[in-house]
PDB file of C-alpha atoms in Angstrom:
ATOM      1  CA  MET U   1    -144.778-106.837 -82.821  1.00  0.00           C
ATOM      2  CA  ASP U   2    -141.258-107.462 -84.109  1.00  0.00           C
ATOM      3  CA  TYR U   3    -138.095-106.510 -82.286  1.00  0.00           C
ATOM      4  CA  GLN U   4    -134.419-107.133 -82.901  1.00  0.00           C
ATOM      5  CA  ASN U   5    -132.570-109.159 -80.282  1.00  0.00           C
ATOM      6  CA  ASN U   6    -128.928-108.667 -79.254  1.00  0.00           C
ATOM      7  CA  GLU U   7    -127.722-110.930 -82.054  1.00  0.00           C
ATOM      8  CA  GLY U   8    -129.470-108.884 -84.742  1.00  0.00           C
ATOM      9  CA  HIS U   9    -132.265-111.412 -85.373  1.00  0.00           C
ATOM     10  CA  ASN U  10    -135.868-110.287 -85.647  1.00  0.00           C
ATOM     11  CA  GLU U  11    -138.215-112.019 -83.240  1.00  0.00           C
ATOM     12  CA  ASP U  12    -141.971-111.862 -82.858  1.00  0.00           C
ATOM     13  CA  LEU U  13    -143.064-110.467 -79.515  1.00  0.00           C
ATOM     14  CA  GLU U  14    -146.587-111.017 -78.232  1.00  0.00           C
ATOM     15  CA  LEU U  15    -147.823-108.242 -75.992  1.00  0.00           C
ATOM     16  CA  PRO U  16    -150.995-108.413 -73.922  1.00  0.00           C
ATOM     17  CA  PHE U  17    -153.876-106.323 -75.198  1.00  0.00           C
ATOM     18  CA  PHE U  18    -156.213-104.473 -72.846  1.00  0.00           C
ATOM     19  CA  ASP U  19    -159.247-102.651 -74.137  1.00  0.00           C
ATOM     20  CA  ARG U  20    -160.136 -99.245 -72.736  1.00  0.00           C
ATOM     21  CA  SER U  21    -162.985-100.530 -70.567  1.00  0.00           C
ATOM     22  CA  THR U  22    -160.618-102.935 -68.784  1.00  0.00           C
ATOM     23  CA  ILE U  23    -158.146-100.125 -68.092  1.00  0.00           C
ATOM     24  CA  VAL U  24    -160.926 -97.778 -66.923  1.00  0.00           C
ATOM     25  CA  CYS U  25    -162.174-100.456 -64.536  1.00  0.00           C
ATOM     26  CA  ALA U  26    -158.686-101.325 -63.222  1.00  0.00           C
ATOM     27  CA  THR U  27    -157.804 -97.684 -62.595  1.00  0.00           C
ATOM     28  CA  LYS U  28    -161.200 -96.622 -61.224  1.00  0.00           C
ATOM     29  CA  ASN U  29    -161.665 -94.327 -64.225  1.00  0.00           C
ATOM     30  CA  PHE U  30    -158.028 -93.164 -64.168  1.00  0.00           C
ATOM     31  CA  ALA U  31    -158.198 -92.037 -60.528  1.00  0.00           C
ATOM     32  CA  ILE U  32    -155.115 -90.111 -59.442  1.00  0.00           C
ATOM     33  CA  ASN U  33    -154.488 -92.488 -56.535  1.00  0.00           C
ATOM     34  CA  LYS U  34    -154.316 -95.463 -58.908  1.00  0.00           C
ATOM     35  CA  LYS U  35    -151.349 -94.118 -60.844  1.00  0.00           C
ATOM     36  CA  ILE U  36    -147.940 -95.665 -60.362  1.00  0.00           C
ATOM     37  CA  GLY U  37    -145.990 -93.893 -57.641  1.00  0.00           C
ATOM     38  CA  GLU U  38    -147.145 -92.521 -54.329  1.00  0.00           C
ATOM     39  CA  GLY U  39    -150.699 -91.321 -54.781  1.00  0.00           C
ATOM     40  CA  GLY U  40    -150.129 -90.278 -58.372  1.00  0.00           C
ATOM     41  CA  PHE U  41    -146.926 -88.350 -57.809  1.00  0.00           C
ATOM     42  CA  GLY U  42    -143.460 -89.501 -56.887  1.00  0.00           C
ATOM     43  CA  SER U  43    -141.819 -89.111 -53.537  1.00  0.00           C
ATOM     44  CA  VAL U  44    -139.865 -86.071 -54.732  1.00  0.00           C
ATOM     45  CA  PHE U  45    -143.070 -84.215 -55.488  1.00  0.00           C
ATOM     46  CA  MET U  46    -144.647 -85.394 -52.243  1.00  0.00           C
ATOM     47  CA  ALA U  47    -141.595 -83.991 -50.444  1.00  0.00           C
ATOM     48  CA  TRP U  48    -142.046 -80.670 -52.238  1.00  0.00           C
ATOM     49  CA  ILE U  49    -145.736 -80.495 -51.333  1.00  0.00           C
ATOM     50  CA  LEU U  50    -145.112 -81.354 -47.667  1.00  0.00           C
ATOM     51  CA  TRP U  51    -142.222 -78.855 -47.555  1.00  0.00           C
ATOM     52  CA  ASN U  52    -144.482 -76.073 -48.822  1.00  0.00           C
ATOM     53  CA  GLU U  53    -147.285 -77.041 -46.462  1.00  0.00           C
ATOM     54  CA  GLY U  54    -144.851 -76.746 -43.543  1.00  0.00           C
ATOM     55  CA  LYS U  55    -145.061 -80.487 -42.828  1.00  0.00           C
ATOM     56  CA  PRO U  56    -141.676 -81.839 -43.989  1.00  0.00           C
ATOM     57  CA  LEU U  57    -141.292 -84.012 -40.889  1.00  0.00           C
ATOM     58  CA  GLU U  58    -144.078 -86.235 -42.257  1.00  0.00           C
ATOM     59  CA  LEU U  59    -141.399 -87.535 -44.629  1.00  0.00           C
ATOM     60  CA  LEU U  60    -139.373 -88.867 -41.705  1.00  0.00           C
ATOM     61  CA  ASN U  61    -139.107 -92.628 -41.585  1.00  0.00           C
ATOM     62  CA  GLU U  62    -140.323 -93.842 -38.192  1.00  0.00           C
ATOM     63  CA  CYS U  63    -137.422 -96.309 -38.070  1.00  0.00           C
ATOM     64  CA  LEU U  64    -135.030 -93.392 -37.522  1.00  0.00           C
ATOM     65  CA  GLY U  65    -136.602 -92.792 -34.134  1.00  0.00           C
ATOM     66  CA  GLU U  66    -134.343 -90.676 -31.928  1.00  0.00           C
ATOM     67  CA  SER U  67    -131.197 -91.309 -33.997  1.00  0.00           C
ATOM     68  CA  CYS U  68    -131.065 -87.738 -35.333  1.00  0.00           C
ATOM     69  CA  THR U  69    -132.191 -84.240 -34.443  1.00  0.00           C
ATOM     70  CA  MET U  70    -135.072 -82.492 -36.160  1.00  0.00           C
ATOM     71  CA  SER U  71    -132.704 -79.787 -37.413  1.00  0.00           C
ATOM     72  CA  GLU U  72    -130.576 -82.495 -39.091  1.00  0.00           C
ATOM     73  CA  VAL U  73    -133.678 -83.987 -40.693  1.00  0.00           C
ATOM     74  CA  LEU U  74    -134.888 -80.612 -41.986  1.00  0.00           C
ATOM     75  CA  ARG U  75    -131.416 -79.824 -43.327  1.00  0.00           C
ATOM     76  CA  CYS U  76    -131.239 -83.148 -45.197  1.00  0.00           C
ATOM     77  CA  ILE U  77    -134.738 -82.680 -46.648  1.00  0.00           C
ATOM     78  CA  ARG U  78    -133.844 -79.192 -47.853  1.00  0.00           C
ATOM     79  CA  LEU U  79    -130.553 -80.453 -49.301  1.00  0.00           C
ATOM     80  CA  SER U  80    -132.333 -83.296 -51.112  1.00  0.00           C
ATOM     81  CA  LEU U  81    -134.798 -80.827 -52.641  1.00  0.00           C
ATOM     82  CA  LEU U  82    -131.874 -78.674 -53.774  1.00  0.00           C
ATOM     83  CA  CYS U  83    -130.311 -81.737 -55.422  1.00  0.00           C
ATOM     84  CA  MET U  84    -133.527 -82.283 -57.407  1.00  0.00           C
ATOM     85  CA  GLN U  85    -133.689 -78.825 -58.975  1.00  0.00           C
ATOM     86  CA  GLU U  86    -134.592 -78.698 -62.667  1.00  0.00           C
ATOM     87  CA  ARG U  87    -131.584 -76.655 -63.748  1.00  0.00           C
ATOM     88  CA  PRO U  88    -128.174 -78.208 -63.034  1.00  0.00           C
ATOM     89  CA  LYS U  89    -126.730 -74.815 -62.089  1.00  0.00           C
ATOM     90  CA  ASP U  90    -129.280 -74.618 -59.246  1.00  0.00           C
ATOM     91  CA  ARG U  91    -128.110 -77.949 -57.788  1.00  0.00           C
ATOM     92  CA  PRO U  92    -125.230 -78.178 -55.309  1.00  0.00           C
ATOM     93  CA  SER U  93    -122.047 -79.881 -56.510  1.00  0.00           C
ATOM     94  CA  MET U  94    -120.855 -83.055 -54.779  1.00  0.00           C
ATOM     95  CA  SER U  95    -118.012 -81.164 -53.130  1.00  0.00           C
ATOM     96  CA  SER U  96    -120.405 -78.528 -51.782  1.00  0.00           C
ATOM     97  CA  ILE U  97    -122.732 -81.273 -50.505  1.00  0.00           C
ATOM     98  CA  ILE U  98    -119.865 -82.665 -48.437  1.00  0.00           C
ATOM     99  CA  VAL U  99    -119.185 -79.204 -47.003  1.00  0.00           C
ATOM    100  CA  ILE U 100    -122.903 -78.622 -46.366  1.00  0.00           C
ATOM    101  CA  LEU U 101    -123.304 -81.926 -44.520  1.00  0.00           C
ATOM    102  CA  GLY U 102    -120.344 -81.108 -42.290  1.00  0.00           C
ATOM    103  CA  SER U 103    -121.390 -77.560 -41.440  1.00  0.00           C
ATOM    104  CA  GLU U 104    -124.258 -75.476 -40.148  1.00  0.00           C
ATOM    105  CA  SER U 105    -124.175 -72.939 -42.988  1.00  0.00           C
ATOM    106  CA  ALA U 106    -127.460 -71.533 -44.282  1.00  0.00           C
ATOM    107  CA  LEU U 107    -128.984 -73.256 -47.297  1.00  0.00           C
ATOM    108  CA  PRO U 108    -130.936 -71.498 -50.047  1.00  0.00           C
ATOM    109  CA  GLN U 109    -134.636 -72.187 -50.430  1.00  0.00           C
ATOM    110  CA  PRO U 110    -135.295 -74.876 -53.049  1.00  0.00           C
ATOM    111  CA  LYS U 111    -137.245 -73.803 -56.108  1.00  0.00           C
ATOM    112  CA  GLN U 112    -140.464 -75.436 -57.220  1.00  0.00           C
ATOM    113  CA  PRO U 113    -139.909 -78.504 -59.423  1.00  0.00           C
ATOM    114  CA  SER U 114    -140.572 -77.919 -63.107  1.00  0.00           C
ATOM    115  CA  PHE U 115    -143.402 -80.435 -63.186  1.00  0.00           C
ATOM    116  CA  PHE U 116    -145.613 -81.555 -60.355  1.00  0.00           C
ATOM    117  CA  LEU U 117    -149.199 -82.280 -59.405  1.00  0.00           C
ATOM    118  CA  GLU U 118    -150.879 -79.941 -56.990  1.00  0.00           C
ATOM    119  CA  LYS U 119    -154.271 -80.293 -55.370  1.00  0.00           C
ATOM    120  CA  ASP U 120    -156.876 -77.626 -56.012  1.00  0.00           C
ATOM    121  CA  SER U 121    -158.217 -76.882 -52.531  1.00  0.00           C
ATOM    122  CA  ASN U 122    -161.598 -75.787 -53.894  1.00  0.00           C
ATOM    123  CA  GLU U 123    -162.218 -78.765 -56.137  1.00  0.00           C
ATOM    124  CA  GLY U 124    -160.241 -81.522 -54.394  1.00  0.00           C
ATOM    125  CA  GLN U 125    -158.771 -82.327 -57.819  1.00  0.00           C
ATOM    126  CA  PHE U 126    -155.127 -82.615 -58.817  1.00  0.00           C
ATOM    127  CA  LEU U 127    -153.821 -80.129 -61.369  1.00  0.00           C
ATOM    128  CA  THR U 128    -150.716 -80.519 -63.491  1.00  0.00           C
ATOM    129  CA  SER U 129    -148.325 -77.602 -63.494  1.00  0.00           C
ATOM    130  CA  LYS U 130    -145.349 -77.040 -65.774  1.00  0.00           C
ATOM    131  CA  HIS U 131    -142.819 -74.444 -64.713  1.00  0.00           C
ATOM    132  CA  CYS U 132    -139.689 -73.711 -66.722  1.00  0.00           C
TER     133      CYS U 132
END
């Protein structure tokens, strides 16, 4: 494979080659828990799933210990989910984030991310969902 370096010269680049059987073996036949990320989905999507399951405190880092209240933790989780909304107009501005962090005002419910993996409770399989 050829690529052009910063000086405009073409250089030959050797890339490793893996056949399909090697990849199937290494990923346990493309198992969801072998994907890059946390169990096949990123931490944002894990946060969304735990939020919807009513278990957002499972996101709490044990190192925080007693350094904050549960209401502060829940508020920060909700705010972080609002910051990750698909549409920019649904996200809080930086100035409103500062106000939110310094107040007790009510926050809107975050909307479902536009793309995430959800587990089918009947099948135990992960399903991809696209929401626009």
